[in-house]
Coordinates of C-alpha atoms and ligand atoms in Angstrom, one line a residue:
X1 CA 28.8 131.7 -24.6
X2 CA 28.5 135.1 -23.6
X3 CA 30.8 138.1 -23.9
X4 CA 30.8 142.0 -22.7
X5 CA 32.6 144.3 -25.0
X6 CA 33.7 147.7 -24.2
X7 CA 34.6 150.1 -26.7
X8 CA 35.6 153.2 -24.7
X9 CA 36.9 156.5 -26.8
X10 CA 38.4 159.7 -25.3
X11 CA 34.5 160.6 -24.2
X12 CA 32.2 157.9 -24.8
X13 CA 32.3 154.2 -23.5
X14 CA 30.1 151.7 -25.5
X15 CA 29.3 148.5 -24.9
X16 CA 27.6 145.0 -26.2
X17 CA 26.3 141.8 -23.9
X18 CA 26.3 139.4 -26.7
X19 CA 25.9 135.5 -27.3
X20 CA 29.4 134.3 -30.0
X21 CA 27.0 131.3 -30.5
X22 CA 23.6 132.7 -31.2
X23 CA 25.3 136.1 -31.9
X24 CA 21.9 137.5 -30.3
X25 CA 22.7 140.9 -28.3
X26 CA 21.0 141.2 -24.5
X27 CA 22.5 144.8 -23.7
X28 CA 24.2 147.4 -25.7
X29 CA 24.9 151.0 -25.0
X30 CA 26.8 154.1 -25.3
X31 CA 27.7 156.2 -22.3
X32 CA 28.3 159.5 -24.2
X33 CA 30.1 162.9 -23.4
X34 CA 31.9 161.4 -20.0
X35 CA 33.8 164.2 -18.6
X36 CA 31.1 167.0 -20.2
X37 CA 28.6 168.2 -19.3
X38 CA 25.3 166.8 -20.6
X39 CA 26.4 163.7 -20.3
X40 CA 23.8 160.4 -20.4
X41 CA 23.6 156.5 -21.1
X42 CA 21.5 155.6 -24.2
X43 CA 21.0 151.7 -24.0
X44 CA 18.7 149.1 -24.9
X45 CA 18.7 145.5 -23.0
X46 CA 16.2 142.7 -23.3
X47 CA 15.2 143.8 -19.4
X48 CA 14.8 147.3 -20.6
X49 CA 11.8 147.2 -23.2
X50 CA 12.9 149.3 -25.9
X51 CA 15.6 152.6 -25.9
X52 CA 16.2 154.1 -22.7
X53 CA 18.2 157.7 -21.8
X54 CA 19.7 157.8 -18.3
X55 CA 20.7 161.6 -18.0
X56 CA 23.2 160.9 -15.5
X57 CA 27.0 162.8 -14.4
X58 CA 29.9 161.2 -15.9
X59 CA 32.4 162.6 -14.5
X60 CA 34.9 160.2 -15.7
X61 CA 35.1 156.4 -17.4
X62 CA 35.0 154.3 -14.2
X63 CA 31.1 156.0 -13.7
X64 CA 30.4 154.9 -16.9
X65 CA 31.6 150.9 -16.6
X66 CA 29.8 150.6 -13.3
X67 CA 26.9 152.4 -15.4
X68 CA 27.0 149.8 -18.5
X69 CA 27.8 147.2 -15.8
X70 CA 24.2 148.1 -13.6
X71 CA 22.9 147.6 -17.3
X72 CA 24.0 144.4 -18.0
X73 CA 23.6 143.2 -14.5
X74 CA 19.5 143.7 -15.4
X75 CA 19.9 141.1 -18.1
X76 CA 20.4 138.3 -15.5
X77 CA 23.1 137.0 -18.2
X78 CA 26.6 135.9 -17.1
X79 CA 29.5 136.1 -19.2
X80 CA 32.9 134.7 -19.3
X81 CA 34.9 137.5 -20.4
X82 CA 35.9 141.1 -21.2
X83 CA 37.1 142.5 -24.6
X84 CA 38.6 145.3 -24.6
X85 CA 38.7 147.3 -28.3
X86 CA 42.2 149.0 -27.8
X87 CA 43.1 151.6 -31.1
X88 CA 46.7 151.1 -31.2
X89 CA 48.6 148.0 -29.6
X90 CA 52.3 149.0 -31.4
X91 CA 54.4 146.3 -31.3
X92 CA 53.1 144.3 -28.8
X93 CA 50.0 143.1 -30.0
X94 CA 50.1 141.2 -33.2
X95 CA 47.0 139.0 -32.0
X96 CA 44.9 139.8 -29.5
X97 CA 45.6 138.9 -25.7
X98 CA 44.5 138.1 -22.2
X99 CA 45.2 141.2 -20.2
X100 CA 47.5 140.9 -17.3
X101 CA 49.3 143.5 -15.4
X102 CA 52.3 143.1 -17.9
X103 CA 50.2 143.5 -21.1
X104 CA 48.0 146.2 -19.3
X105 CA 51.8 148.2 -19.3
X106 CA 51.9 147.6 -22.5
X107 CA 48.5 149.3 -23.8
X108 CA 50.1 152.3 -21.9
X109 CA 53.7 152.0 -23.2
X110 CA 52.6 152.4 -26.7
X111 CA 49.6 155.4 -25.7
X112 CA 51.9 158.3 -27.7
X113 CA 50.5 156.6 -30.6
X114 CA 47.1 157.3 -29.8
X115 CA 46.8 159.4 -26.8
X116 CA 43.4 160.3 -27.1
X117 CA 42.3 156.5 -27.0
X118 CA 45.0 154.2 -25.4
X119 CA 44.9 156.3 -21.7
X120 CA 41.4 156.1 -21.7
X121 CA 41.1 152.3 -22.4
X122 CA 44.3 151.2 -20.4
X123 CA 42.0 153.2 -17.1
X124 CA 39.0 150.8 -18.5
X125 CA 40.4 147.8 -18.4
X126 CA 42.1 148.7 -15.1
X127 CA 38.8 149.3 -13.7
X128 CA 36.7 146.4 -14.9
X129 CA 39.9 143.9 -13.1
X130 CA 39.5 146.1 -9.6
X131 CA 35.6 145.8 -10.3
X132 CA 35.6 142.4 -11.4
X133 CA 38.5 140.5 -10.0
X134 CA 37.5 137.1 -10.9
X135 CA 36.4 138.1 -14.5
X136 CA 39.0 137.9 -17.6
X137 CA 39.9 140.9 -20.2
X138 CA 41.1 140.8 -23.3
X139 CA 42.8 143.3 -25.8
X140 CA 41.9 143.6 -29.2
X141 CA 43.8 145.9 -30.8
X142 CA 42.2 147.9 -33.6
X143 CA 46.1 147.6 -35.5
X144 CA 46.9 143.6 -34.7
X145 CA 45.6 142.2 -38.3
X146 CA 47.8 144.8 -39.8
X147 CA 50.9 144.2 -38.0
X148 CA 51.9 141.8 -40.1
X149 CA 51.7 142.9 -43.6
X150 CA 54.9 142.6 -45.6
X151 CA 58.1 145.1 -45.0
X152 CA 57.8 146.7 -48.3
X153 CA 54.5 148.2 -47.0
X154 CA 54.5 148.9 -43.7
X155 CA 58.3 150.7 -43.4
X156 CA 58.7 154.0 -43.7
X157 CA 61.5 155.5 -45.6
X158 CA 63.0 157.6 -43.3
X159 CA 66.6 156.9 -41.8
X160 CA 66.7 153.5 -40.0
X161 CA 67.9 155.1 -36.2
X162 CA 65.1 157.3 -36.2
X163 CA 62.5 154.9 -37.6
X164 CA 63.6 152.2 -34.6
X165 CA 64.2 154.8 -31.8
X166 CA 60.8 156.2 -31.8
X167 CA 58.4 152.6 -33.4
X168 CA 57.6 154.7 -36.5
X169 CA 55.9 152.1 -39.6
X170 CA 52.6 151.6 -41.0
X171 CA 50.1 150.2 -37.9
X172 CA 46.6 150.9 -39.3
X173 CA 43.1 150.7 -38.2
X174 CA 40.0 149.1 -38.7
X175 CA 41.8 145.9 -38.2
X176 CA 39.3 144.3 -36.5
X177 CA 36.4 145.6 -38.9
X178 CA 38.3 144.3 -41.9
X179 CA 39.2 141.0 -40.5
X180 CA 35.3 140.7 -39.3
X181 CA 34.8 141.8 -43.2
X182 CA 37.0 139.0 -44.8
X183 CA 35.5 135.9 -42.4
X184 CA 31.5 137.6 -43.3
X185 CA 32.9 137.1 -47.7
X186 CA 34.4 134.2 -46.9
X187 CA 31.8 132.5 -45.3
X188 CA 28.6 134.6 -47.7
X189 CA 30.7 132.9 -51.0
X190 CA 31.1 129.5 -49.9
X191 CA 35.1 130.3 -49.4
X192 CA 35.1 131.8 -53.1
X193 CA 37.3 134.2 -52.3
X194 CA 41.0 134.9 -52.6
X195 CA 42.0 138.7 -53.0
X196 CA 39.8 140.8 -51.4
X197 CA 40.0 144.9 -51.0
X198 CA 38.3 145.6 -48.3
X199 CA 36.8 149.2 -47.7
X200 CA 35.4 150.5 -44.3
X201 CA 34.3 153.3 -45.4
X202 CA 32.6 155.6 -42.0
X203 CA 33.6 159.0 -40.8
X204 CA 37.2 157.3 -40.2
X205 CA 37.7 155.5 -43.6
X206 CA 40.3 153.2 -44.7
X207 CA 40.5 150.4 -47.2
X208 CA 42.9 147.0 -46.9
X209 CA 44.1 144.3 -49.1
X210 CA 43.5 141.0 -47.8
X211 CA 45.1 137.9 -49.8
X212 CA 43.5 134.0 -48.3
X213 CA 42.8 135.7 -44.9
X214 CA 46.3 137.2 -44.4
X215 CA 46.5 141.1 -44.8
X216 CA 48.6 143.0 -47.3
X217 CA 48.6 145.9 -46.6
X218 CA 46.2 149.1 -45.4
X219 CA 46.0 152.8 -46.0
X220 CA 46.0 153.7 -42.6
X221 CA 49.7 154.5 -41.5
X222 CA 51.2 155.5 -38.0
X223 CA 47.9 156.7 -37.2
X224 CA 44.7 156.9 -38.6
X225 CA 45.3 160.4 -40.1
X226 CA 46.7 158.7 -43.4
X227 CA 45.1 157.5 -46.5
X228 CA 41.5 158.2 -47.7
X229 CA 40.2 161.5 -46.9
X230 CA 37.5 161.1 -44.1
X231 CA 34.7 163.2 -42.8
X232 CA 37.0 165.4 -40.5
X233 CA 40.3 163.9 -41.6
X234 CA 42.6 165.0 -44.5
X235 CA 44.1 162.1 -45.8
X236 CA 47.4 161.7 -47.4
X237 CA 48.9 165.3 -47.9
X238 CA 52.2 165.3 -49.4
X239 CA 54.2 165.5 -45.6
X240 CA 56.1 169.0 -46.4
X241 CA 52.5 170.5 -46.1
X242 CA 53.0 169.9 -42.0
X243 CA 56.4 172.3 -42.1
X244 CA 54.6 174.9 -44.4
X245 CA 52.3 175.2 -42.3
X246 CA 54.5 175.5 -39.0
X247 CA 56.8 177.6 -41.0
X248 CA 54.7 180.0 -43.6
X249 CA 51.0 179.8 -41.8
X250 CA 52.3 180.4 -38.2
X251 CA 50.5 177.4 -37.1
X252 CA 51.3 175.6 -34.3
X253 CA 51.8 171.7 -33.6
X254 CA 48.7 171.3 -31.8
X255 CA 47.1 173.9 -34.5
X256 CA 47.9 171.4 -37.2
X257 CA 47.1 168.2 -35.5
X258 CA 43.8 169.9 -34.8
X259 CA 43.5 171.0 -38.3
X260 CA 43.9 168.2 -40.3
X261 CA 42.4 165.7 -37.6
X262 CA 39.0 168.0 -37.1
X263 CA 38.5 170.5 -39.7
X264 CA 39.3 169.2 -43.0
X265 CA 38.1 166.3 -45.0
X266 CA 34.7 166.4 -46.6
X267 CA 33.8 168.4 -44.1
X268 CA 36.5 171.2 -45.1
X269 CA 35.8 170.4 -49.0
X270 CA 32.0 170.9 -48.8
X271 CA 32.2 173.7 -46.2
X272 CA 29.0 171.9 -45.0
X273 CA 28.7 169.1 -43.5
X274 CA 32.0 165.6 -42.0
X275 CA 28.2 163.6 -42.9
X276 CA 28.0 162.4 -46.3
X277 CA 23.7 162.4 -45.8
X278 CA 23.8 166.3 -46.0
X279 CA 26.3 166.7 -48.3
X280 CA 24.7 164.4 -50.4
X281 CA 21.5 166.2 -49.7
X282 CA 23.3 169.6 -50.9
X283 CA 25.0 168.4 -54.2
X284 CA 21.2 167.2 -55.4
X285 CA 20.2 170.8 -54.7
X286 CA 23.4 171.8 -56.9
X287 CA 26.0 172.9 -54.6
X288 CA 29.3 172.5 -56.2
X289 CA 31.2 172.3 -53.1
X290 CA 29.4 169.4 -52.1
X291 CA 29.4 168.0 -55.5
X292 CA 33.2 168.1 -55.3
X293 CA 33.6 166.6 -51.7
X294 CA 31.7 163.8 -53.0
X295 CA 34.0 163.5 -56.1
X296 CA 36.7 163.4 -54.1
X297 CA 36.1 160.8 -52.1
X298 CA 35.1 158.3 -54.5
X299 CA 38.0 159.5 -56.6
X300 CA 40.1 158.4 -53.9
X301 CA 38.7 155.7 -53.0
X302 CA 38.7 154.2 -56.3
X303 CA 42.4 154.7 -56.7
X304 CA 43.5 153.7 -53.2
X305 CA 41.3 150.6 -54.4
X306 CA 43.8 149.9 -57.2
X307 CA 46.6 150.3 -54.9
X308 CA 45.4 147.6 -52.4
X309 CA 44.7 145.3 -55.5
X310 CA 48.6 145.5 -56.4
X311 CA 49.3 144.7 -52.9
X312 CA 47.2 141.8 -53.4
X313 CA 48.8 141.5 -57.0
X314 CA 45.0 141.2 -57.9
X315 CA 41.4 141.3 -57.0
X316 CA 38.8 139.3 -56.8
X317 CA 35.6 140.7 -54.5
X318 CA 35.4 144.6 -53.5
X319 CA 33.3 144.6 -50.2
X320 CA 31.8 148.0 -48.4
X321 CA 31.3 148.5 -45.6
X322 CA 30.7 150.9 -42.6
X323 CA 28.9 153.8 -42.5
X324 CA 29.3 155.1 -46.1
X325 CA 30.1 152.0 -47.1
X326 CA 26.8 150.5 -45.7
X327 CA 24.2 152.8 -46.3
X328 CA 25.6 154.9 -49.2
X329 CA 24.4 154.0 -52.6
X330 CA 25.1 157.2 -54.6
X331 CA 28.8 156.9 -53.2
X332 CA 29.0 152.9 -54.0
X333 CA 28.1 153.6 -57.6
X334 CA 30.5 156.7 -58.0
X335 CA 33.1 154.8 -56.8
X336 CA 32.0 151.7 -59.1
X337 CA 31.5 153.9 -62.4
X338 CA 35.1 155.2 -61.8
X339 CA 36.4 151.7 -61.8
X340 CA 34.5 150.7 -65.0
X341 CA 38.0 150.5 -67.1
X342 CA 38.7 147.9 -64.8
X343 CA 35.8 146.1 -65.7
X344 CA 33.6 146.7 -62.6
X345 CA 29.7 146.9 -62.7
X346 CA 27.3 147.2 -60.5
X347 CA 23.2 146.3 -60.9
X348 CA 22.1 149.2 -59.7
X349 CA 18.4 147.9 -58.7
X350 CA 20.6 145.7 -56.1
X351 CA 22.6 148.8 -55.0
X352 CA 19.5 150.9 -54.2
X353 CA 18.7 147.8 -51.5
X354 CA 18.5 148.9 -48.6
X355 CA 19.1 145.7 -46.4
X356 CA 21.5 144.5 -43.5
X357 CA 22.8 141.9 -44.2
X358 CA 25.6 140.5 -46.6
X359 CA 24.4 141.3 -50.0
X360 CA 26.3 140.9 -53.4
X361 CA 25.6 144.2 -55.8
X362 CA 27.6 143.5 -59.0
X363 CA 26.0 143.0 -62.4
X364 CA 26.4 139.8 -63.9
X365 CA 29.1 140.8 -66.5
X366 CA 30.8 142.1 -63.7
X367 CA 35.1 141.4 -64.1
X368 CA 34.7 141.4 -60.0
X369 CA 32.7 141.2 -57.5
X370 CA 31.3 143.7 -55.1
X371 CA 29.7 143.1 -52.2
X372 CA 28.2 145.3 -49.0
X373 CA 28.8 143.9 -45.7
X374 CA 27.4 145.1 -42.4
X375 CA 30.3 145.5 -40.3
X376 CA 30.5 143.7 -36.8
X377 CA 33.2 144.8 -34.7
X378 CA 31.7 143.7 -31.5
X379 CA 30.8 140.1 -32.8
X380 CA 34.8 139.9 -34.0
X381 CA 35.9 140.8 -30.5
X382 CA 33.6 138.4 -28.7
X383 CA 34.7 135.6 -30.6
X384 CA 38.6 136.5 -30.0
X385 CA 37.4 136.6 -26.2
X386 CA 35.5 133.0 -26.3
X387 CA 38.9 132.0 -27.9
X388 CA 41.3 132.8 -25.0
X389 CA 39.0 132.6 -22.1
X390 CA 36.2 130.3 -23.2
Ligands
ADP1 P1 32.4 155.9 -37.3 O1 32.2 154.5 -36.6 O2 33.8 156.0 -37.9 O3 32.0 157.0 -36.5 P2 30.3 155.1 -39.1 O4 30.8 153.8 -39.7 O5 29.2 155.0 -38.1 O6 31.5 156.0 -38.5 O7 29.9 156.0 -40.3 C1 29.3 157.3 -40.0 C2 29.1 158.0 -41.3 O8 28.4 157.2 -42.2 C3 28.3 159.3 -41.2 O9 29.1 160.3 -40.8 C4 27.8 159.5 -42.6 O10 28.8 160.2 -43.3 C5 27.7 158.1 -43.2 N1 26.3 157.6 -43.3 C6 25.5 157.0 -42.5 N2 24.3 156.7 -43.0 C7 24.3 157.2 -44.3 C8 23.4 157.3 -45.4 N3 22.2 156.8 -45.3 N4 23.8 157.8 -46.5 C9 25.1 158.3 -46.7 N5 26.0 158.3 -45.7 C10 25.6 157.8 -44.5

């Protein structure tokens, strides 16, 4: 059964033609900088022999589905449905859903959340219906596996009126990623698994607690600004930071969104680099600044790690993922040595593996389990649409 998926961000639209049974891919691409100039289609089909670059205007995201459409088209492959990666579906998306005009409202109603992301996608979707009239969409909202974590984690102390007037609790991110995370451990250790903490660790980073499939809890909060610091992103701050800067620094709102959304993080810590390769590049050449950065992070990691296994009252399996996650050895085993009191090990010969695919990387005498696991967003998404509509 095949399924499209569309991932569309403020400027980029990317997409998958994949088979949920086979889980072989026929077309994927990325539409990049729509709305810039410069802006081109990188994709790569089974009708296109190899990588292809169409340097083509985008002036805005309907060009770029009827682009990744043409694309797919070449294939010659049908498929039975559109998913539709939304970033925040509030309160009205606790599990995915079929888009119709009424739930298409909704993706808008809640777009103060994420602005940058929800506009842009409600405007996809709307264009793949008028396109495709006789083709289902579905939402898959990047906060539904978190939206039902237990009360004692995802309210926010602040007064009750205020909290319900304007939706404020924890939502999260990476839902989808972490869901496709547990079902990969699950099924890699014969269902030999119970409490996981699961850490999608990319330029967006965030780590969840996930108890026999049902989630406990995430470090993302109202958006994904909170939790572990990310490549651009600062992380928890203690909150009075925002009004010290408004107040003392003479920084606007929009100053301080921009701030601590795109010039902090390890970026703002190493002063060199939001990509962990060149700042791990520069701390082997002996920058301190980078050094630091990278101490940070695992730092953090590690002890937002401990917090999602209380939240999970325990923890079985550790499992990285994402880009850092992935591909990032030196950062696996800083993160590892820091939870050695804890008992965890890591064979490092396995570590330094450089393979994609589900792979276990703890030692023997390890008190849990670590595993890396190739994230698979797409594949998640495809299967929630093969669900609904299939
Ligand atoms: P996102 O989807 O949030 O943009 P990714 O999951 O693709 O992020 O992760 C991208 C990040 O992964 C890069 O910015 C870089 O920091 C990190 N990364 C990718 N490959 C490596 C590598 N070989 N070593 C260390 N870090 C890596």
């Amino acid at each position: 059964m095949n399924v499209l998926v569309i991932n569309a961000g403020s400027s980029s639209l990317k997409f998958q033609l994949l088979d949920v049974d086979t889980r072989e891919v026929y077309a994927k691409g990325n539409c990049e900088r729509i709305g810039i100039d410069g802006s081109f289609v990188g994709y790569e089909s089974i009708a296109s022999g190899g990588k292809r670059r169409l340097e083509v205007a985008l002036p805005d995201h309907k060009t770029a589905v009827q682009h990744a459409f043409d694309i797919v088209k070449e294939t010659g492959k049908d498929f039975v449905g559109i998913g539709h990666r939304v970033v925040q579906g509030g309160w009205y998306f606790p599990e995915s859903k079929v888009v119709t005009e009424e739930s298409l409202g909704w993706v808008r109603e809640v777009a103060p959340l994420a602005p940058l992301h929800n506009y842009a996608e409600a405007d996809v979707i709307e264009t793949c219906r008028e396109l495709f009239p006789e083709i289902g969409n579905v939402v898959v909202a990047d906060t539904s596996f978190h939206y039902n974590i237990p009360e004692r984690a995802h309210r926010y102390a602040l007064p009750r009126d205020v909290v319900d007037r304007l939706h404020i609790r924890k939502y999260g991110a990476h839902g989808t990623s972490h869901r496709y995370i547990w079902r990969a451990a699950k099924e890699f250790l014969d269902d030999d698994v119970h409490k996981l903490v699961s850490c999608h660790l990319g330029s967006g980073a965030s780590l969840c607690a996930i108890t026999d499939g049902r989630d406990m809890d995430t470090t993302m909060g109202l958006t994904p600004l909170d939790g572990l610091i990310m490549g651009t992103r600062c992380g928890t701050i203690d909150p009075a930071t925002v009004c010290y800067l408004q107040r003392e620094g003479g920084y606007s709102v929009d100053e301080v969104d921009t701030m601590m959304n795109k010039q902090s993080g390890l970026l703002a810590v190493s002063a060199i680099s939001s990509d962990t390769r060149d700042i791990e590049e520069a701390a082997t050449r002996g920058d301190e600044r980078a050094a630091m950065a990278i101490e940070m992070f695992a730092y953090r990691t590690a002890q937002l790690v401990c917090g999602m296994a209380q939240a999970n009252e325990g923890v079985d399996t550790i499992a990285f993922s994402a880009g850092i996650g992935e591909n990032s050895p030196t950062m696996r085993a800083e993160v590892a040595r820091k939870l050695a009191w804890l008992g965890v090990r890591i064979d490092d010969e396995k570590n330094a593996l450089r393979v994609d695919e589900v792979r276990e990387i703890s030692a023997p005498d390890s008190a849990i389990r670590v595993l890396v696991v190739p994230t698979n967003e797409e594949y998640m998404i495809a299967l929630d649409v093969a669900e609904l509509l299939g």
